mmCIF file of C-alpha atoms in Angstrom:
data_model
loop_
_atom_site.group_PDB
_atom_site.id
_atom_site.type_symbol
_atom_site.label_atom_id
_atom_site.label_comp_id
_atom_site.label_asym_id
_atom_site.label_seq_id
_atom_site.Cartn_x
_atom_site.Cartn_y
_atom_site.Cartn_z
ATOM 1 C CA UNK A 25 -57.015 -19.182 6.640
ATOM 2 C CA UNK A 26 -55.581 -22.667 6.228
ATOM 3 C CA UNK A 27 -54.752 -25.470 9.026
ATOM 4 C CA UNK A 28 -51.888 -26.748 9.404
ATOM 5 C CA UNK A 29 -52.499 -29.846 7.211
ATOM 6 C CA UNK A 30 -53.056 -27.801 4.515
ATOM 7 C CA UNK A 31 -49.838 -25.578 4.925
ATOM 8 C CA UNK A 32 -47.880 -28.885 5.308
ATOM 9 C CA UNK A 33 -49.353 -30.409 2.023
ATOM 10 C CA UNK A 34 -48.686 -26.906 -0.061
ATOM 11 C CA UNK A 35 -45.711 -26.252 1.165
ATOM 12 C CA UNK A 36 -44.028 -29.862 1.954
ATOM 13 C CA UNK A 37 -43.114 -28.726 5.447
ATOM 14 C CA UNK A 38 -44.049 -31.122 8.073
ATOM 15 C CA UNK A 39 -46.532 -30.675 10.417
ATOM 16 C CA UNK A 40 -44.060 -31.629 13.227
ATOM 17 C CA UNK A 41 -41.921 -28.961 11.514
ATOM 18 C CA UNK A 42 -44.776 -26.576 11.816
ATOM 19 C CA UNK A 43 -45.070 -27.331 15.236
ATOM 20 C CA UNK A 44 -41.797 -26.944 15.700
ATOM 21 C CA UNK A 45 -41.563 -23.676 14.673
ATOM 22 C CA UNK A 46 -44.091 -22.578 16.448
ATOM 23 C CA UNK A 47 -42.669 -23.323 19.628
ATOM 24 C CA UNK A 48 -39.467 -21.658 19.158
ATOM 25 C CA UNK A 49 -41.114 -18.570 18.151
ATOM 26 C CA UNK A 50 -40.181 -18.846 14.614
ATOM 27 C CA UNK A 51 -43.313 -18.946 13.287
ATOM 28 C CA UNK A 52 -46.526 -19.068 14.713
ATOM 29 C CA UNK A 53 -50.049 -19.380 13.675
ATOM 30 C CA UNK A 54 -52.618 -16.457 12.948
ATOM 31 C CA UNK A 55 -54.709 -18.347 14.860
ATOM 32 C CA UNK A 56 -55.690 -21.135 17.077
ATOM 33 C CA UNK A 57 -59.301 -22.329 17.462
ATOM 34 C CA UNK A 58 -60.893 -23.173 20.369
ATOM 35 C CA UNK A 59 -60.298 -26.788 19.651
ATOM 36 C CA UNK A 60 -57.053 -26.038 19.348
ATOM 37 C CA UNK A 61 -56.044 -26.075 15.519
ATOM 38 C CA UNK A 62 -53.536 -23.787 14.302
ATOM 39 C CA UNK A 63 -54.230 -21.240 11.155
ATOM 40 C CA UNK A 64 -52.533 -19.981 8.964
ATOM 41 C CA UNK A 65 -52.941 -16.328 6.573
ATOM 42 C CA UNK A 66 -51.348 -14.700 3.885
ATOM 43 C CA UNK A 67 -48.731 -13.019 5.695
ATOM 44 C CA UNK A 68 -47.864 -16.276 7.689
ATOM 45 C CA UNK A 69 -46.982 -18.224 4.331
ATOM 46 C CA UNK A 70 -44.843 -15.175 3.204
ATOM 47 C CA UNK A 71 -43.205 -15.497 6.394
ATOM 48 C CA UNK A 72 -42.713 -19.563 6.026
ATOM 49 C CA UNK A 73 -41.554 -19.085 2.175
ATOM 50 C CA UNK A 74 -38.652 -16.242 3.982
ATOM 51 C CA UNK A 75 -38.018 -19.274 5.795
ATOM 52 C CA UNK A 76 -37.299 -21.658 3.451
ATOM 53 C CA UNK A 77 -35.470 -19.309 1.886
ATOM 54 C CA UNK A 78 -32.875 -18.756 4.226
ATOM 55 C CA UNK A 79 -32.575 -22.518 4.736
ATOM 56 C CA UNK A 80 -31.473 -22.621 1.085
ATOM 57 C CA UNK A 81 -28.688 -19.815 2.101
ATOM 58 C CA UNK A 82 -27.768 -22.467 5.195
ATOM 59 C CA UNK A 83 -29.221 -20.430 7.959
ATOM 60 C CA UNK A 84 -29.876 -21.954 11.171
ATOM 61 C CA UNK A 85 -33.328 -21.305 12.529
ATOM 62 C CA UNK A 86 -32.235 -19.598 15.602
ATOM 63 C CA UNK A 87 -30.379 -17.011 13.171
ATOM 64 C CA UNK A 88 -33.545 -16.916 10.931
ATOM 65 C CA UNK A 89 -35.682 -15.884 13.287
ATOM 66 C CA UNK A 90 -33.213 -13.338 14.601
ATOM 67 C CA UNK A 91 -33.229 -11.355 11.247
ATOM 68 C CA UNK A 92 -36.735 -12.087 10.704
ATOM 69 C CA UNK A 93 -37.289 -10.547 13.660
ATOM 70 C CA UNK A 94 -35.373 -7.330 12.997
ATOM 71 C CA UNK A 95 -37.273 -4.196 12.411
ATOM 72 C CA UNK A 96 -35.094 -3.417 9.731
ATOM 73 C CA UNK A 97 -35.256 -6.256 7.702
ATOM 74 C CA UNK A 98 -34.587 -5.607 4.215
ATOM 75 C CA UNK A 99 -37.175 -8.508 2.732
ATOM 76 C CA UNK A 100 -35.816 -7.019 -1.179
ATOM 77 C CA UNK A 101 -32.319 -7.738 0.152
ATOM 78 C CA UNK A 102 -32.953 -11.301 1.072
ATOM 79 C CA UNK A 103 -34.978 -11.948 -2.429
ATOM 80 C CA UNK A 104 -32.204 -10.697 -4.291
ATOM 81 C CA UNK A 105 -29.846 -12.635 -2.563
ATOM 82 C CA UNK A 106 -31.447 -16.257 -2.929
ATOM 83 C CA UNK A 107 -32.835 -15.363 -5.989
ATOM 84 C CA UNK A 108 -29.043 -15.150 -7.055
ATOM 85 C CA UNK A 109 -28.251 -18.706 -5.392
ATOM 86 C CA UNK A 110 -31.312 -20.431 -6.738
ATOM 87 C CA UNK A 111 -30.038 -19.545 -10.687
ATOM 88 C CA UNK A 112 -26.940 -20.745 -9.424
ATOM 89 C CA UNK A 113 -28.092 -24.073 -7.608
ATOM 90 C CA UNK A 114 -29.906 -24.463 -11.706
ATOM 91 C CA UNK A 115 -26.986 -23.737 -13.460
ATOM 92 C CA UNK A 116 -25.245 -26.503 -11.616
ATOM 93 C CA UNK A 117 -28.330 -28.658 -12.378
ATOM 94 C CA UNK A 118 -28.306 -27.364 -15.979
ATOM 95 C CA UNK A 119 -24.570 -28.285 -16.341
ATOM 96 C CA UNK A 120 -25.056 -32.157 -14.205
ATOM 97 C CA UNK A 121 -27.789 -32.719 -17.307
ATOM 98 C CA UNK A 122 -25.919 -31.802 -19.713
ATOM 99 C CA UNK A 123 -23.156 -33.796 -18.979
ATOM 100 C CA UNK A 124 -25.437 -36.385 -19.032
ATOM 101 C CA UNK A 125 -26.948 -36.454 -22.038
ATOM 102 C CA UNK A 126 -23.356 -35.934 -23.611
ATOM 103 C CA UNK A 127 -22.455 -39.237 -21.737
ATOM 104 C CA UNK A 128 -25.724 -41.061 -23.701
ATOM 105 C CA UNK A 129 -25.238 -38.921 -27.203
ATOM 106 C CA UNK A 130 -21.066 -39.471 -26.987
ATOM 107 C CA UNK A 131 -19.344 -41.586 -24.319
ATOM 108 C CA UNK A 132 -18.248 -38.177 -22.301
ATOM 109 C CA UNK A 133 -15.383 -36.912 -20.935
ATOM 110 C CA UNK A 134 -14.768 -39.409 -17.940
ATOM 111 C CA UNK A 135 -12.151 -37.130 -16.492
ATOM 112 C CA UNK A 136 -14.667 -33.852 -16.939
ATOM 113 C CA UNK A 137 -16.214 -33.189 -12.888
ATOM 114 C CA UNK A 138 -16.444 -29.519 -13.706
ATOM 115 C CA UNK A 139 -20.345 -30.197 -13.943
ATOM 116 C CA UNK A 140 -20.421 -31.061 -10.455
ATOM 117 C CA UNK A 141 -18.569 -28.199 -8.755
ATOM 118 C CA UNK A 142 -20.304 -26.339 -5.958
ATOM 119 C CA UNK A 143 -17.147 -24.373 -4.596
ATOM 120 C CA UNK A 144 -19.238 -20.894 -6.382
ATOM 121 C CA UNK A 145 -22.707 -21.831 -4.846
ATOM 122 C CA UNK A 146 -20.604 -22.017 -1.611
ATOM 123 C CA UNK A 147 -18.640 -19.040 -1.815
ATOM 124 C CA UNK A 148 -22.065 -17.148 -2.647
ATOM 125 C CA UNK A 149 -23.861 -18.853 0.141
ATOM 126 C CA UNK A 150 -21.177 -17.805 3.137
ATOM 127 C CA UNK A 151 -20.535 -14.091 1.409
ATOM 128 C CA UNK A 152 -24.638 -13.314 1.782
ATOM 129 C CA UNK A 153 -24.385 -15.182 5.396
ATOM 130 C CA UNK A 154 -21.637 -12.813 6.078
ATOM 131 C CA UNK A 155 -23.632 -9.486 5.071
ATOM 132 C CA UNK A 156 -26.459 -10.455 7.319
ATOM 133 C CA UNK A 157 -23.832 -10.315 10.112
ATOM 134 C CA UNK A 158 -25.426 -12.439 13.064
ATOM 135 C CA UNK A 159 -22.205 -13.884 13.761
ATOM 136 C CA UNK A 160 -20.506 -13.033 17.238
ATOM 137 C CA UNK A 161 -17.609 -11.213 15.758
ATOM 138 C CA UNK A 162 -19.739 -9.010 13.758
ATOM 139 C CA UNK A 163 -21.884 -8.311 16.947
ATOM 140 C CA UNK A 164 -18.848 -7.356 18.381
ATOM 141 C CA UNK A 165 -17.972 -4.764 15.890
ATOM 142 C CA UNK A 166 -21.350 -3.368 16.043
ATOM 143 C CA UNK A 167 -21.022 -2.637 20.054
ATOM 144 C CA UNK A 168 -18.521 -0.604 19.358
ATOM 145 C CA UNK A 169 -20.495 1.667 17.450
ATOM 146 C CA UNK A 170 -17.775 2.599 15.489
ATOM 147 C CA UNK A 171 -19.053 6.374 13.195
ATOM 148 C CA UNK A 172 -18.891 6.201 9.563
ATOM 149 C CA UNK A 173 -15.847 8.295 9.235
ATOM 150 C CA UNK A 174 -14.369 5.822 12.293
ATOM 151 C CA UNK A 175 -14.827 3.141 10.014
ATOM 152 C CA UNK A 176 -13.897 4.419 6.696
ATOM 153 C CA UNK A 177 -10.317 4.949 8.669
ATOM 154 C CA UNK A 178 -10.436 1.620 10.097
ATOM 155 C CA UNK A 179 -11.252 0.240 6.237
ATOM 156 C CA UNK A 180 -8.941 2.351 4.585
ATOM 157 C CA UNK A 181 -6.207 1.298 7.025
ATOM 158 C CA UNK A 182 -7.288 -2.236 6.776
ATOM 159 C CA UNK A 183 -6.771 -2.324 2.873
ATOM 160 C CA UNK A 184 -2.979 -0.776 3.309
ATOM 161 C CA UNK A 185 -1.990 -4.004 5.656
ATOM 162 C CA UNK A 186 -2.742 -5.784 1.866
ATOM 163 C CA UNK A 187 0.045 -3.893 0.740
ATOM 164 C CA UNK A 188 2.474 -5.846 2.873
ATOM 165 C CA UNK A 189 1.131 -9.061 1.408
ATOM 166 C CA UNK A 190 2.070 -7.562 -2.088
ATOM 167 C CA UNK A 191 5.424 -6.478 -1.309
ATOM 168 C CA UNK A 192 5.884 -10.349 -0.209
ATOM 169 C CA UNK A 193 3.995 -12.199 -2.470
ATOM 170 C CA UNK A 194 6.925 -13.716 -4.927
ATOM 171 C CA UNK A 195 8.083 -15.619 -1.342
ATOM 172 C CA UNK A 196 6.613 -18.688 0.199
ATOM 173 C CA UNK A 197 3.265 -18.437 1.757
ATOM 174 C CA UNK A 198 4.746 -19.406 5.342
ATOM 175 C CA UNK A 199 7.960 -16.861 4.409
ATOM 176 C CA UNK A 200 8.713 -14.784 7.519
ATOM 177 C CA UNK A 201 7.635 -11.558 5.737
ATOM 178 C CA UNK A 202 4.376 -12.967 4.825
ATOM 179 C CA UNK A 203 3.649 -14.245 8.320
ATOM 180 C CA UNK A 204 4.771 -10.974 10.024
ATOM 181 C CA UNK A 205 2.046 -9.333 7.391
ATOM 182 C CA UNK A 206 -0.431 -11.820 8.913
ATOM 183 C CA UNK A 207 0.316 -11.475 12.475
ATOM 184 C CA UNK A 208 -0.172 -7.434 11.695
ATOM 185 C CA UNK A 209 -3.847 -8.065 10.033
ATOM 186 C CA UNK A 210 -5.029 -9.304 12.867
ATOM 187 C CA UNK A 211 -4.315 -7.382 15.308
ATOM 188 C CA UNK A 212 -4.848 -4.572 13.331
ATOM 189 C CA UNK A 213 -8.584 -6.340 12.964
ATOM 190 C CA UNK A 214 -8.664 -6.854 16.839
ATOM 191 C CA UNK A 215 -7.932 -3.631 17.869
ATOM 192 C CA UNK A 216 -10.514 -2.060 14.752
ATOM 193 C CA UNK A 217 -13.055 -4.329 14.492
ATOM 194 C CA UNK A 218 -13.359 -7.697 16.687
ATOM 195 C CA UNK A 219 -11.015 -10.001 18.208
ATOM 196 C CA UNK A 220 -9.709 -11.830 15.897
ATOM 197 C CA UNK A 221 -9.107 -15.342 16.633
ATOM 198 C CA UNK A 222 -7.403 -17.749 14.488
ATOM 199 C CA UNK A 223 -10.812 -19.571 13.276
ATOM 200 C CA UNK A 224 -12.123 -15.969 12.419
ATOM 201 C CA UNK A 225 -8.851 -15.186 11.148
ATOM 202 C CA UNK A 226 -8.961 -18.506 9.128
ATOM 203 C CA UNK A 227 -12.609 -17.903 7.576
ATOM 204 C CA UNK A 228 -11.224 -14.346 6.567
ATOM 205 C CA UNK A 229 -8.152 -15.749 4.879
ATOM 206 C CA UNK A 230 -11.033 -18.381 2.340
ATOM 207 C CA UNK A 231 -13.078 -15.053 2.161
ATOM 208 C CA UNK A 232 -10.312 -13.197 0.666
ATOM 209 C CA UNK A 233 -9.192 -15.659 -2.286
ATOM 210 C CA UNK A 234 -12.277 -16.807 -2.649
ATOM 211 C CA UNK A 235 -13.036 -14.734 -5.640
ATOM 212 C CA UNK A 236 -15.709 -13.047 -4.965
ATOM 213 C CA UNK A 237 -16.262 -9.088 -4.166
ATOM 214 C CA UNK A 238 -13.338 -9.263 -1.098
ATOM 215 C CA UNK A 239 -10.821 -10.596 -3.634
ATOM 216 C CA UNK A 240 -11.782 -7.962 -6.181
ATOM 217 C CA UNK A 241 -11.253 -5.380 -4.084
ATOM 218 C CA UNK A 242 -7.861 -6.601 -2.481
ATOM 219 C CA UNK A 243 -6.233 -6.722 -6.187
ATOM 220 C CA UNK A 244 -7.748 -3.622 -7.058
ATOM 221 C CA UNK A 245 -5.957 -1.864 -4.386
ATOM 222 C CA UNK A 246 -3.046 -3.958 -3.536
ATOM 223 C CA UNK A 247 -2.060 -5.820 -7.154
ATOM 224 C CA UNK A 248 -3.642 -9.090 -9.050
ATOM 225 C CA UNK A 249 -2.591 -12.325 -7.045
ATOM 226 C CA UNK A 250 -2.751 -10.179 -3.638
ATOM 227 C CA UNK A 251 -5.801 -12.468 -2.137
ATOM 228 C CA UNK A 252 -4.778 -15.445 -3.278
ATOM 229 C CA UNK A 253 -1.247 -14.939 -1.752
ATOM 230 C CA UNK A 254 -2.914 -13.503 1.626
ATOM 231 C CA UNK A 255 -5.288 -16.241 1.458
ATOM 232 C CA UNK A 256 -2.325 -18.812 1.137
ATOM 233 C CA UNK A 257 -0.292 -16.694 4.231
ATOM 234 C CA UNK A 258 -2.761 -16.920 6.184
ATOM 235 C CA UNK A 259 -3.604 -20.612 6.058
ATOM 236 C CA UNK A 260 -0.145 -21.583 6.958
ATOM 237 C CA UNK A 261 -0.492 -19.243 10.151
ATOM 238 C CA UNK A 262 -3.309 -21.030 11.128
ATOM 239 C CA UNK A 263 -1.777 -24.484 10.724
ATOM 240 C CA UNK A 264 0.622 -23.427 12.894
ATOM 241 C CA UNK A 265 -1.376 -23.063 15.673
ATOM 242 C CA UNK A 266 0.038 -19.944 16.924
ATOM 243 C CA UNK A 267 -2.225 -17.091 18.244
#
């Protein structure tokens, strides 16, 4: 067992952050002795290093201790997941020191930034928040308890909408075909999945260019440069400020 000092000096958590945790039910101590000092085990730090973890991924507490708290809680899952972003956070760091010591060895590049891009730590970071799925419109799609062959349909149908993008995508982002294609993905999304409002139809549209497994699997199905172009579409929706 170790006190709460001693957990804040290994793991360079403050003790008020300790506390803290404790009293939102995040984590609490094994134990508390009579005079009142908090302990900690094995299983505790495990649960404080899960933590941490998910405050690399960007978690909010309150979230973190909803998924910690799930009796289903795939622990591998999470590993593999910030394992991923941590390699990614040091090849960022690899690249800043290179750059660097290029600068010392060379003079540099002074119009090279590349070294200091974070846009695929980001797009990483909110595509494993998004798999977790404690975010109100995902909530919602879970009420509705949709069965697997339900929501193969939905999917399937979903992926055709990307079609209409497609046929569009040589016209201008805020064309009329391309916005009608928008308007019809989301209301194909709120009658399928969960009301779709224009800041969850907004965080879809980065999602879908952003280059990760959604844009894969729009270009696969619908033609190379079909994300991107949705992506584009449905940004100028949103700026309109139409629902």
């Amino acid at each position: 067992m170790m006190t709460v000092h001693e957990v804040s000096k290994l793991s360079g958590v403050s003790i008020r952050a300790l506390q803290y945790y404790d009293r939102i039910g995040l984590l609490a101590p094994t134990a508390v002795t009579e005079a009142g000092y908090r302990l900690y085990d094995e299983t505790a730090l495990e649960k404080l290093q899960q933590i941490l973890l998910f405050r690399e991924l960007e978690f909010p507490l309150k979230e973190i201790k909803a998924i910690l708290s799930e009796q289903d809680f795939d622990r591998d899952k999470a590993l593999e997941q910030q394992i991923t972003l941590l390699q990614l956070k040091k090849e960022r760091i690899e690249r800043i020191i290179a750059l660097a010591e290029n600068q010392k060895n060379k003079g540099g590049d002074p119009m090279d930034f590349t070294a200091f891009d974070t846009e695929t730590i980001e797009r990483y970071a909110k595509e494993a928040k998004a798999q977790w799925g404690h975010t109100e419109a995902y909530r919602e799609f879970e009420q509705r308890k949709l069965s697997p062959k339900e929501q193969q349909t939905a999917g399937e149908g979903l992926m055709e909408l990307f079609k209409d993008f497609a046929a569009c995508r040589d016209e201008a982002p805020d064309s009329e075909p391309a916005q009608v294609a928008v308007k019809r993905l989301k209301d194909y999304i709120s009658a399928h999945f969960y009301r779709c409002t224009n800041d969850v139809l907004s965080g879809l549209g980065k999602l879908y260019g952003a280059g990760g497994k959604f844009t894969e699997n729009i270009d696969a199905y619908a033609g190379e440069g079909t994300a991107a172009f949705a992506t584009q579409a449905i940004a100028a929706y949103c700026a309109t400020g139409k629902e």
